[in-house]
Every structure is written in C-alpha cells, then in structure tokens.
C-alpha positions as protocol buffer text, in pm:
chain_id: "A"
residue {
  index: 1
  type: MET
  ca { x: -2 y: 37 z: -7 }
}
residue {
  index: 2
  type: ILE
  ca { x: 266 y: 260 z: 108 }
}
residue {
  index: 3
  type: ALA
  ca { x: 533 y: 113 z: -188 }
}
residue {
  index: 4
  type: SER
  ca { x: 272 y: 198 z: -418 }
}
residue {
  index: 5
  type: ILE
  ca { x: 248 y: 572 z: -321 }
}
residue {
  index: 6
  type: VAL
  ca { x: 602 y: 578 z: -372 }
}
residue {
  index: 7
  type: LYS
  ca { x: 621 y: 376 z: -682 }
}
residue {
  index: 8
  type: ASP
  ca { x: 373 y: 578 z: -835 }
}
residue {
  index: 9
  type: TRP
  ca { x: 557 y: 939 z: -820 }
}
residue {
  index: 10
  type: ILE
  ca { x: 883 y: 678 z: -903 }
}
residue {
  index: 11
  type: ASN
  ca { x: 759 y: 620 z: -1192 }
}
residue {
  index: 12
  type: ARG
  ca { x: 588 y: 892 z: -1373 }
}
residue {
  index: 13
  type: SER
  ca { x: 775 y: 1062 z: -1632 }
}
residue {
  index: 14
  type: ASN
  ca { x: 902 y: 1435 z: -1579 }
}
residue {
  index: 15
  type: LYS
  ca { x: 851 y: 1440 z: -1188 }
}
residue {
  index: 16
  type: LEU
  ca { x: 1223 y: 1613 z: -1129 }
}
residue {
  index: 17
  type: GLU
  ca { x: 1124 y: 1933 z: -1375 }
}
residue {
  index: 18
  type: ARG
  ca { x: 791 y: 1902 z: -1237 }
}
residue {
  index: 19
  type: LEU
  ca { x: 877 y: 1860 z: -883 }
}
residue {
  index: 20
  type: TRP
  ca { x: 1152 y: 2165 z: -917 }
}
residue {
  index: 21
  type: LEU
  ca { x: 872 y: 2358 z: -1127 }
}
residue {
  index: 22
  type: LEU
  ca { x: 615 y: 2333 z: -859 }
}
residue {
  index: 23
  type: ALA
  ca { x: 877 y: 2419 z: -570 }
}
residue {
  index: 24
  type: LYS
  ca { x: 994 y: 2751 z: -757 }
}
residue {
  index: 25
  type: ILE
  ca { x: 606 y: 2833 z: -814 }
}
residue {
  index: 26
  type: GLU
  ca { x: 591 y: 2772 z: -442 }
}
residue {
  index: 27
  type: PHE
  ca { x: 893 y: 2995 z: -352 }
}
residue {
  index: 28
  type: LYS
  ca { x: 777 y: 3309 z: -582 }
}
residue {
  index: 29
  type: LEU
  ca { x: 386 y: 3324 z: -438 }
}
residue {
  index: 30
  type: ARG
  ca { x: 566 y: 3315 z: -114 }
}
residue {
  index: 31
  type: TYR
  ca { x: 802 y: 3607 z: -104 }
}
residue {
  index: 32
  type: TYR
  ca { x: 742 y: 3805 z: -472 }
}
residue {
  index: 33
  type: GLU
  ca { x: 376 y: 3859 z: -333 }
}
residue {
  index: 34
  type: ASN
  ca { x: 521 y: 4112 z: -48 }
}
residue {
  index: 35
  type: LYS
  ca { x: 701 y: 4402 z: -94 }
}
residue {
  index: 36
  type: LEU
  ca { x: 1031 y: 4282 z: 60 }
}
residue {
  index: 37
  type: GLY
  ca { x: 978 y: 3969 z: -84 }
}
residue {
  index: 38
  type: LEU
  ca { x: 1310 y: 3760 z: -72 }
}
residue {
  index: 39
  type: LEU
  ca { x: 1467 y: 4033 z: 163 }
}
residue {
  index: 40
  type: TRP
  ca { x: 1249 y: 3884 z: 394 }
}
residue {
  index: 41
  type: ALA
  ca { x: 1335 y: 3542 z: 428 }
}
residue {
  index: 42
  type: LEU
  ca { x: 1673 y: 3676 z: 499 }
}
residue {
  index: 43
  type: ILE
  ca { x: 1539 y: 3973 z: 759 }
}
residue {
  index: 44
  type: LYS
  ca { x: 1317 y: 3775 z: 949 }
}
residue {
  index: 45
  type: PRO
  ca { x: 1644 y: 3560 z: 1151 }
}
residue {
  index: 46
  type: LEU
  ca { x: 1792 y: 3836 z: 1162 }
}
residue {
  index: 47
  type: MET
  ca { x: 1555 y: 4015 z: 1354 }
}
residue {
  index: 48
  type: ASP
  ca { x: 1493 y: 3728 z: 1555 }
}
residue {
  index: 49
  type: ILE
  ca { x: 1882 y: 3715 z: 1630 }
}
residue {
  index: 50
  type: ALA
  ca { x: 1878 y: 4039 z: 1731 }
}
residue {
  index: 51
  type: ILE
  ca { x: 1556 y: 3985 z: 2001 }
}
residue {
  index: 52
  type: TYR
  ca { x: 1713 y: 3689 z: 2167 }
}
residue {
  index: 53
  type: TYR
  ca { x: 2074 y: 3798 z: 2183 }
}
residue {
  index: 54
  type: THR
  ca { x: 1932 y: 4106 z: 2332 }
}
residue {
  index: 55
  type: VAL
  ca { x: 1755 y: 3939 z: 2610 }
}
residue {
  index: 56
  type: PHE
  ca { x: 1991 y: 3609 z: 2638 }
}
residue {
  index: 57
  type: GLN
  ca { x: 2300 y: 3761 z: 2606 }
}
residue {
  index: 58
  type: VAL
  ca { x: 2274 y: 4096 z: 2747 }
}
residue {
  index: 59
  type: ILE
  ca { x: 1993 y: 4111 z: 2968 }
}
residue {
  index: 60
  type: LEU
  ca { x: 2035 y: 3720 z: 3109 }
}
residue {
  index: 61
  type: LYS
  ca { x: 2414 y: 3740 z: 3090 }
}
residue {
  index: 62
  type: GLN
  ca { x: 2415 y: 3356 z: 2941 }
}
residue {
  index: 63
  type: GLY
  ca { x: 2789 y: 3353 z: 2856 }
}
residue {
  index: 64
  type: VAL
  ca { x: 2758 y: 3148 z: 2546 }
}
residue {
  index: 65
  type: PRO
  ca { x: 3077 y: 3194 z: 2300 }
}
residue {
  index: 66
  type: ALA
  ca { x: 2968 y: 3330 z: 1925 }
}
residue {
  index: 67
  type: PHE
  ca { x: 2654 y: 3338 z: 2073 }
}
residue {
  index: 68
  type: ALA
  ca { x: 2494 y: 3566 z: 1770 }
}
residue {
  index: 69
  type: SER
  ca { x: 2635 y: 3262 z: 1549 }
}
residue {
  index: 70
  type: TYR
  ca { x: 2490 y: 3034 z: 1791 }
}
residue {
  index: 71
  type: LEU
  ca { x: 2149 y: 3175 z: 1773 }
}
residue {
  index: 72
  type: PHE
  ca { x: 2190 y: 3204 z: 1418 }
}
residue {
  index: 73
  type: ILE
  ca { x: 2216 y: 2827 z: 1286 }
}
residue {
  index: 74
  type: GLY
  ca { x: 1990 y: 2704 z: 1544 }
}
residue {
  index: 75
  type: LEU
  ca { x: 1735 y: 2990 z: 1456 }
}
residue {
  index: 76
  type: ILE
  ca { x: 1740 y: 2916 z: 1110 }
}
residue {
  index: 77
  type: LEU
  ca { x: 1677 y: 2537 z: 1171 }
}
residue {
  index: 78
  type: TRP
  ca { x: 1408 y: 2583 z: 1377 }
}
residue {
  index: 79
  type: ASN
  ca { x: 1210 y: 2790 z: 1162 }
}
residue {
  index: 80
  type: PHE
  ca { x: 1272 y: 2547 z: 840 }
}
residue {
  index: 81
  type: PHE
  ca { x: 1109 y: 2234 z: 1031 }
}
residue {
  index: 82
  type: VAL
  ca { x: 779 y: 2541 z: 1219 }
}
residue {
  index: 83
  type: GLU
  ca { x: 777 y: 2662 z: 856 }
}
residue {
  index: 84
  type: SER
  ca { x: 737 y: 2301 z: 638 }
}
residue {
  index: 85
  type: THR
  ca { x: 496 y: 2159 z: 920 }
}
residue {
  index: 86
  type: THR
  ca { x: 235 y: 2464 z: 1023 }
}
residue {
  index: 87
  type: GLY
  ca { x: 254 y: 2534 z: 646 }
}
residue {
  index: 88
  type: THR
  ca { x: 157 y: 2200 z: 525 }
}
residue {
  index: 89
  type: VAL
  ca { x: -163 y: 2136 z: 781 }
}
residue {
  index: 90
  type: GLN
  ca { x: -450 y: 2233 z: 542 }
}
residue {
  index: 91
  type: ILE
  ca { x: -204 y: 2158 z: 209 }
}
residue {
  index: 92
  type: LEU
  ca { x: -433 y: 1905 z: 101 }
}
residue {
  index: 93
  type: HIS
  ca { x: -747 y: 2140 z: 104 }
}
residue {
  index: 94
  type: VAL
  ca { x: -555 y: 2471 z: -9 }
}
residue {
  index: 95
  type: LYS
  ca { x: -392 y: 2261 z: -271 }
}
residue {
  index: 96
  type: LYS
  ca { x: -718 y: 2048 z: -371 }
}
residue {
  index: 97
  type: TYR
  ca { x: -745 y: 2181 z: -697 }
}
residue {
  index: 98
  type: LEU
  ca { x: -347 y: 1994 z: -798 }
}
residue {
  index: 99
  type: TYR
  ca { x: -455 y: 1648 z: -723 }
}
residue {
  index: 100
  type: GLU
  ca { x: -804 y: 1677 z: -786 }
}
residue {
  index: 101
  type: TYR
  ca { x: -800 y: 1800 z: -1103 }
}
residue {
  index: 102
  type: SER
  ca { x: -444 y: 1735 z: -1215 }
}
residue {
  index: 103
  type: ASN
  ca { x: -397 y: 1391 z: -1111 }
}
residue {
  index: 104
  type: MET
  ca { x: -96 y: 1491 z: -983 }
}
residue {
  index: 105
  type: ASN
  ca { x: 40 y: 1243 z: -723 }
}
residue {
  index: 106
  type: LYS
  ca { x: -8 y: 1374 z: -346 }
}
residue {
  index: 107
  type: LEU
  ca { x: 340 y: 1298 z: -247 }
}
residue {
  index: 108
  type: GLU
  ca { x: 472 y: 1551 z: -477 }
}
residue {
  index: 109
  type: ILE
  ca { x: 264 y: 1836 z: -356 }
}
residue {
  index: 110
  type: TYR
  ca { x: 419 y: 1787 z: -29 }
}
residue {
  index: 111
  type: LEU
  ca { x: 782 y: 1728 z: -167 }
}
residue {
  index: 112
  type: SER
  ca { x: 723 y: 2053 z: -386 }
}
residue {
  index: 113
  type: THR
  ca { x: 641 y: 2262 z: -57 }
}
residue {
  index: 114
  type: ILE
  ca { x: 893 y: 2192 z: 138 }
}
residue {
  index: 115
  type: VAL
  ca { x: 1214 y: 2153 z: -168 }
}
residue {
  index: 116
  type: SER
  ca { x: 986 y: 2523 z: -189 }
}
residue {
  index: 117
  type: ASN
  ca { x: 1124 y: 2607 z: 179 }
}
residue {
  index: 118
  type: SER
  ca { x: 1447 y: 2458 z: 130 }
}
residue {
  index: 119
  type: ILE
  ca { x: 1585 y: 2783 z: -157 }
}
residue {
  index: 120
  type: GLY
  ca { x: 1492 y: 2971 z: 132 }
}
residue {
  index: 121
  type: PHE
  ca { x: 1712 y: 2764 z: 382 }
}
residue {
  index: 122
  type: PHE
  ca { x: 1977 y: 2757 z: 164 }
}
residue {
  index: 123
  type: PHE
  ca { x: 2004 y: 3165 z: 123 }
}
residue {
  index: 124
  type: ASN
  ca { x: 1986 y: 3190 z: 531 }
}
residue {
  index: 125
  type: PHE
  ca { x: 2213 y: 2930 z: 575 }
}
residue {
  index: 126
  type: LEU
  ca { x: 2421 y: 3160 z: 325 }
}
residue {
  index: 127
  type: MET
  ca { x: 2402 y: 3444 z: 491 }
}
residue {
  index: 128
  type: PHE
  ca { x: 2530 y: 3182 z: 816 }
}
residue {
  index: 129
  type: LEU
  ca { x: 2795 y: 3135 z: 649 }
}
residue {
  index: 130
  type: LEU
  ca { x: 2929 y: 3480 z: 558 }
}
residue {
  index: 131
  type: PHE
  ca { x: 2802 y: 3597 z: 900 }
}
residue {
  index: 132
  type: TYR
  ca { x: 3023 y: 3369 z: 1096 }
}
residue {
  index: 133
  type: SER
  ca { x: 3276 y: 3382 z: 868 }
}
residue {
  index: 134
  type: LEU
  ca { x: 3322 y: 3760 z: 806 }
}
residue {
  index: 135
  type: ILE
  ca { x: 3172 y: 3899 z: 1099 }
}
residue {
  index: 136
  type: GLU
  ca { x: 3164 y: 3701 z: 1429 }
}
residue {
  index: 137
  type: LYS
  ca { x: 3488 y: 3819 z: 1649 }
}
residue {
  index: 138
  type: GLN
  ca { x: 3492 y: 3454 z: 1762 }
}
residue {
  index: 139
  type: SER
  ca { x: 3486 y: 3261 z: 1399 }
}
residue {
  index: 140
  type: THR
  ca { x: 3652 y: 3000 z: 1441 }
}
residue {
  index: 141
  type: GLY
  ca { x: 3643 y: 2992 z: 1040 }
}
residue {
  index: 142
  type: LEU
  ca { x: 3532 y: 2702 z: 897 }
}
residue {
  index: 143
  type: SER
  ca { x: 3669 y: 2319 z: 765 }
}
residue {
  index: 144
  type: PHE
  ca { x: 3590 y: 1998 z: 600 }
}
residue {
  index: 145
  type: GLN
  ca { x: 3375 y: 1899 z: 877 }
}
residue {
  index: 146
  type: ASN
  ca { x: 3099 y: 2159 z: 754 }
}
residue {
  index: 147
  type: PHE
  ca { x: 3008 y: 1893 z: 535 }
}
residue {
  index: 148
  type: TRP
  ca { x: 2863 y: 1717 z: 769 }
}
residue {
  index: 149
  type: ILE
  ca { x: 2526 y: 1976 z: 699 }
}
residue {
  index: 150
  type: ILE
  ca { x: 2474 y: 1807 z: 426 }
}
residue {
  index: 151
  type: PRO
  ca { x: 2310 y: 1462 z: 635 }
}
residue {
  index: 152
  type: LEU
  ca { x: 2213 y: 1674 z: 898 }
}
residue {
  index: 153
  type: PHE
  ca { x: 2012 y: 1894 z: 667 }
}
residue {
  index: 154
  type: VAL
  ca { x: 1877 y: 1564 z: 466 }
}
residue {
  index: 155
  type: ASN
  ca { x: 1768 y: 1460 z: 845 }
}
residue {
  index: 156
  type: LEU
  ca { x: 1575 y: 1775 z: 901 }
}
residue {
  index: 157
  type: PHE
  ca { x: 1374 y: 1791 z: 556 }
}
residue {
  index: 158
  type: LEU
  ca { x: 1274 y: 1380 z: 606 }
}
residue {
  index: 159
  type: LEU
  ca { x: 1164 y: 1519 z: 955 }
}
residue {
  index: 160
  type: ALA
  ca { x: 973 y: 1761 z: 822 }
}
residue {
  index: 161
  type: LEU
  ca { x: 809 y: 1551 z: 532 }
}
residue {
  index: 162
  type: GLY
  ca { x: 698 y: 1308 z: 776 }
}
residue {
  index: 163
  type: MET
  ca { x: 530 y: 1546 z: 1048 }
}
residue {
  index: 164
  type: SER
  ca { x: 385 y: 1734 z: 730 }
}
residue {
  index: 165
  type: LEU
  ca { x: 222 y: 1431 z: 601 }
}
residue {
  index: 166
  type: ILE
  ca { x: 91 y: 1315 z: 972 }
}
residue {
  index: 167
  type: LEU
  ca { x: -55 y: 1656 z: 1055 }
}
residue {
  index: 168
  type: SER
  ca { x: -199 y: 1742 z: 680 }
}
residue {
  index: 169
  type: ASN
  ca { x: -358 y: 1388 z: 707 }
}
residue {
  index: 170
  type: ILE
  ca { x: -556 y: 1430 z: 1037 }
}
residue {
  index: 171
  type: TYR
  ca { x: -663 y: 1766 z: 997 }
}
residue {
  index: 172
  type: ILE
  ca { x: -905 y: 1562 z: 732 }
}
residue {
  index: 173
  type: VAL
  ca { x: -1097 y: 1428 z: 1006 }
}
residue {
  index: 174
  type: ALA
  ca { x: -985 y: 1673 z: 1276 }
}
residue {
  index: 175
  type: LYS
  ca { x: -918 y: 2015 z: 1174 }
}
residue {
  index: 176
  type: ASP
  ca { x: -903 y: 2150 z: 1557 }
}
residue {
  index: 177
  type: ILE
  ca { x: -511 y: 1956 z: 1493 }
}
residue {
  index: 178
  type: HIS
  ca { x: -386 y: 2302 z: 1334 }
}
residue {
  index: 179
  type: GLN
  ca { x: -455 y: 2473 z: 1688 }
}
residue {
  index: 180
  type: ILE
  ca { x: -301 y: 2157 z: 1883 }
}
residue {
  index: 181
  type: TRP
  ca { x: 48 y: 2180 z: 1658 }
}
residue {
  index: 182
  type: THR
  ca { x: 77 y: 2574 z: 1646 }
}
residue {
  index: 183
  type: VAL
  ca { x: 68 y: 2502 z: 2073 }
}
residue {
  index: 184
  type: PHE
  ca { x: 264 y: 2218 z: 2045 }
}
residue {
  index: 185
  type: VAL
  ca { x: 566 y: 2407 z: 1837 }
}
residue {
  index: 186
  type: SER
  ca { x: 533 y: 2702 z: 2098 }
}
residue {
  index: 187
  type: MET
  ca { x: 617 y: 2438 z: 2360 }
}
residue {
  index: 188
  type: LEU
  ca { x: 889 y: 2237 z: 2175 }
}
residue {
  index: 189
  type: PHE
  ca { x: 1060 y: 2514 z: 2116 }
}
residue {
  index: 190
  type: PHE
  ca { x: 1092 y: 2678 z: 2506 }
}
residue {
  index: 191
  type: LEU
  ca { x: 1203 y: 2264 z: 2518 }
}
residue {
  index: 192
  type: SER
  ca { x: 1516 y: 2320 z: 2242 }
}
residue {
  index: 193
  type: PRO
  ca { x: 1878 y: 2430 z: 2301 }
}
residue {
  index: 194
  type: ILE
  ca { x: 1779 y: 2768 z: 2072 }
}
residue {
  index: 195
  type: PHE
  ca { x: 1918 y: 3003 z: 2285 }
}
residue {
  index: 196
  type: TYR
  ca { x: 2004 y: 2824 z: 2586 }
}
residue {
  index: 197
  type: LYS
  ca { x: 2360 y: 2669 z: 2698 }
}
residue {
  index: 198
  type: LEU
  ca { x: 2439 y: 2303 z: 2602 }
}
residue {
  index: 199
  type: ASN
  ca { x: 2534 y: 2264 z: 2960 }
}
residue {
  index: 200
  type: THR
  ca { x: 2221 y: 2408 z: 3115 }
}
residue {
  index: 201
  type: PHE
  ca { x: 1984 y: 2231 z: 2845 }
}
residue {
  index: 202
  type: LYS
  ca { x: 2159 y: 1866 z: 2967 }
}
residue {
  index: 203
  type: GLU
  ca { x: 2140 y: 1995 z: 3294 }
}
residue {
  index: 204
  type: ALA
  ca { x: 1781 y: 2088 z: 3300 }
}
residue {
  index: 205
  type: LEU
  ca { x: 1653 y: 1790 z: 3052 }
}
residue {
  index: 206
  type: PRO
  ca { x: 1901 y: 1507 z: 3085 }
}
residue {
  index: 207
  type: SER
  ca { x: 1922 y: 1283 z: 2845 }
}
residue {
  index: 208
  type: PHE
  ca { x: 1623 y: 1496 z: 2627 }
}
residue {
  index: 209
  type: GLU
  ca { x: 1814 y: 1545 z: 2325 }
}
residue {
  index: 210
  type: TYR
  ca { x: 1746 y: 1215 z: 2254 }
}
residue {
  index: 211
  type: ALA
  ca { x: 1417 y: 1255 z: 2288 }
}
residue {
  index: 212
  type: ASN
  ca { x: 1365 y: 1588 z: 2073 }
}
residue {
  index: 213
  type: PRO
  ca { x: 1463 y: 1522 z: 1718 }
}
residue {
  index: 214
  type: ILE
  ca { x: 1459 y: 1909 z: 1680 }
}
residue {
  index: 215
  type: ALA
  ca { x: 1718 y: 1952 z: 1950 }
}
residue {
  index: 216
  type: GLY
  ca { x: 1952 y: 1683 z: 1833 }
}
residue {
  index: 217
  type: ILE
  ca { x: 1965 y: 1831 z: 1493 }
}
residue {
  index: 218
  type: ILE
  ca { x: 2079 y: 2151 z: 1583 }
}
residue {
  index: 219
  type: ILE
  ca { x: 2343 y: 2054 z: 1847 }
}
residue {
  index: 220
  type: ASN
  ca { x: 2493 y: 1846 z: 1605 }
}
residue {
  index: 221
  type: ALA
  ca { x: 2471 y: 2112 z: 1356 }
}
residue {
  index: 222
  type: ARG
  ca { x: 2687 y: 2380 z: 1592 }
}
residue {
  index: 223
  type: LYS
  ca { x: 2934 y: 2075 z: 1653 }
}
residue {
  index: 224
  type: VAL
  ca { x: 3042 y: 2026 z: 1218 }
}
residue {
  index: 225
  type: MET
  ca { x: 2973 y: 2435 z: 1160 }
}
residue {
  index: 226
  type: MET
  ca { x: 3092 y: 2611 z: 1467 }
}
residue {
  index: 227
  type: GLU
  ca { x: 3336 y: 2323 z: 1661 }
}
residue {
  index: 228
  type: HIS
  ca { x: 3462 y: 2214 z: 1328 }
}
residue {
  index: 229
  type: THR
  ca { x: 3396 y: 1842 z: 1483 }
}
residue {
  index: 230
  type: ARG
  ca { x: 3235 y: 1534 z: 1381 }
}
residue {
  index: 231
  type: PRO
  ca { x: 2833 y: 1478 z: 1477 }
}
residue {
  index: 232
  type: GLY
  ca { x: 2713 y: 1324 z: 1768 }
}
residue {
  index: 233
  type: PHE
  ca { x: 2686 y: 984 z: 1562 }
}
residue {
  index: 234
  type: LYS
  ca { x: 2462 y: 789 z: 1832 }
}
residue {
  index: 235
  type: LEU
  ca { x: 2242 y: 1138 z: 1824 }
}
residue {
  index: 236
  type: MET
  ca { x: 2214 y: 1128 z: 1417 }
}
residue {
  index: 237
  type: ALA
  ca { x: 2163 y: 785 z: 1426 }
}
residue {
  index: 238
  type: PHE
  ca { x: 1853 y: 838 z: 1673 }
}
residue {
  index: 239
  type: ASP
  ca { x: 1698 y: 1132 z: 1519 }
}
residue {
  index: 240
  type: PHE
  ca { x: 1766 y: 960 z: 1140 }
}
residue {
  index: 241
  type: ILE
  ca { x: 1545 y: 650 z: 1344 }
}
residue {
  index: 242
  type: TYR
  ca { x: 1273 y: 943 z: 1428 }
}
residue {
  index: 243
  type: ALA
  ca { x: 1218 y: 1068 z: 1075 }
}
residue {
  index: 244
  type: LEU
  ca { x: 1194 y: 739 z: 904 }
}
residue {
  index: 245
  type: ILE
  ca { x: 946 y: 615 z: 1144 }
}
residue {
  index: 246
  type: LEU
  ca { x: 740 y: 941 z: 1105 }
}
residue {
  index: 247
  type: LEU
  ca { x: 721 y: 967 z: 777 }
}
residue {
  index: 248
  type: LEU
  ca { x: 657 y: 544 z: 732 }
}
residue {
  index: 249
  type: ILE
  ca { x: 327 y: 662 z: 974 }
}
residue {
  index: 250
  type: GLY
  ca { x: 319 y: 963 z: 714 }
}
residue {
  index: 251
  type: LEU
  ca { x: 292 y: 766 z: 466 }
}
residue {
  index: 252
  type: MET
  ca { x: 28 y: 497 z: 628 }
}
residue {
  index: 253
  type: LEU
  ca { x: -190 y: 798 z: 678 }
}
residue {
  index: 254
  type: LEU
  ca { x: -196 y: 984 z: 363 }
}
residue {
  index: 255
  type: ASN
  ca { x: -252 y: 592 z: 167 }
}
residue {
  index: 256
  type: ARG
  ca { x: -525 y: 554 z: 446 }
}
residue {
  index: 257
  type: LEU
  ca { x: -676 y: 880 z: 465 }
}
residue {
  index: 258
  type: GLY
  ca { x: -499 y: 1109 z: 192 }
}
residue {
  index: 259
  type: SER
  ca { x: -703 y: 902 z: -70 }
}
residue {
  index: 260
  type: LYS
  ca { x: -1046 y: 1001 z: 75 }
}
residue {
  index: 261
  type: ALA
  ca { x: -901 y: 1398 z: 100 }
}
residue {
  index: 262
  type: ALA
  ca { x: -1116 y: 1523 z: -159 }
}
residue {
  index: 263
  type: GLU
  ca { x: -1452 y: 1398 z: -94 }
}
residue {
  index: 264
  type: LYS
  ca { x: -1397 y: 1519 z: 310 }
}
residue {
  index: 265
  type: LEU
  ca { x: -1255 y: 1819 z: 244 }
}
C-alpha cells in the first residue's frame, strides 16, 4: 500500500522537472507577493537573532561564545522545520485542485512545498556562513567538518516531510490539529537548545536531546559548523530513526486518509 504511493511517483515521467517547477512557483508566491520579497526571508532570522541576543546575552548574560552565530544556526534550522510543518497542515485542502483535477501524485505536492522551503533555507544558511566567516569576532572559520551539515539537513528534511504528512492527513478528520500543533510547536521551541547554553539544557533535561529530534539536529549542526568536530553519531542515528518512523506513519496515513481527502474536504 505505502510502496504503491512511492512507486507511483517514481514511475511518473518528468517528475523532477515538475517537482522543481512547483517548488519555484511556491517560492515565488510566498516571497514575491510581498513588498520586501526575498529580503524578508533574510531579515526575519536577523530580527529574531537581535531579539534573543538582547534577552539572553545582554540581559540574562548566558555567556555563550559566538552567541549571535550560535543563535543564527539554531534559528534557521528551527524556522525551516516550523514553516515546513505548520505551513502544510491544510495543504490537502488548499491545494485540492492540484490532485483532484490534474491527477497529480499527492506526495509530489508535499515534496514541492518543502523543497520551496529548502530554497529559503539555502539563502539563510548562506547568510550564516557569511556572518560567521566575516563578521563573527569569535569565529574559528570554516573546515571540512562543515560538510556534515548535508546529512543533517537531509535528516531535517525527512523529519519535516514525515510530520507534514501526519498533520495534514489528521486535519482531514480533525481540523483542531492546526491549533494543537501551534501550541505544541511553541512548547517545543522552549524545550530545544536554541538560545540556552548546551550544558544548562542538558542539566535541566538530561538525555532529552535523544527524545527531541530537533534538539539533536541543532546540537550536531553547531558541532560541525562552529566546533569543527564530527556530529554525535549516536544522536544522529536516533534522529534519523525518528524521521524514518514519522515518515512511514505519514505515508500510511496518506494511503488511508489521503485517498479520501477530496470528498472529505
């Protein structure tokens, strides 16, 4: 059943071209309709950094080295996850016309949306590299260990895709999931080491980084980007397992509930 969804998409012709075209359209609709355009995708994380830097470094004096960069990498990973999940809860309703009238594979709709978010993430990550390399006074520069960010982002992509599938398919039968997820995301934000010292986070919530895959990805991203060390492979394995389990559950729900989306929505 699940394999048939994936196989159907794989067997379709011009799937990569169509996926890229949909992603570009989604990206342009999101940013180019606003007056600030793409600039907003770059300004938002910088505004967030300014706020949290003032609160946690200036007022509360966290004492984290290179705190602006520490915040920067954590926030762009977090924002990608939130935009890719919260923004797709109603995707089967909002983009009903795509799969109902064009016979498009539903999985393609999810992938194109998250690929669109990935384009925004790429620009933000480029900004982080420039900031950390050229502006951050406590920067240790770049190294080959930085390439570990690629599998970490793949992990984040799969995690976001899995949660998107789960949330949007639950929305078909329980529309309250949108409000519930919004509250849960707010709670998860404060239970992730985005602006806390890592030692403080681990002391307050021992081993919680293994229960919270977002926390694990952020911790490992800082290791490879700022500490020039390899990621914690045990933590990375846990995060990939979480992502694959959630993706499997999401595909099961897409097969069971998604097939009835057109009539129920």
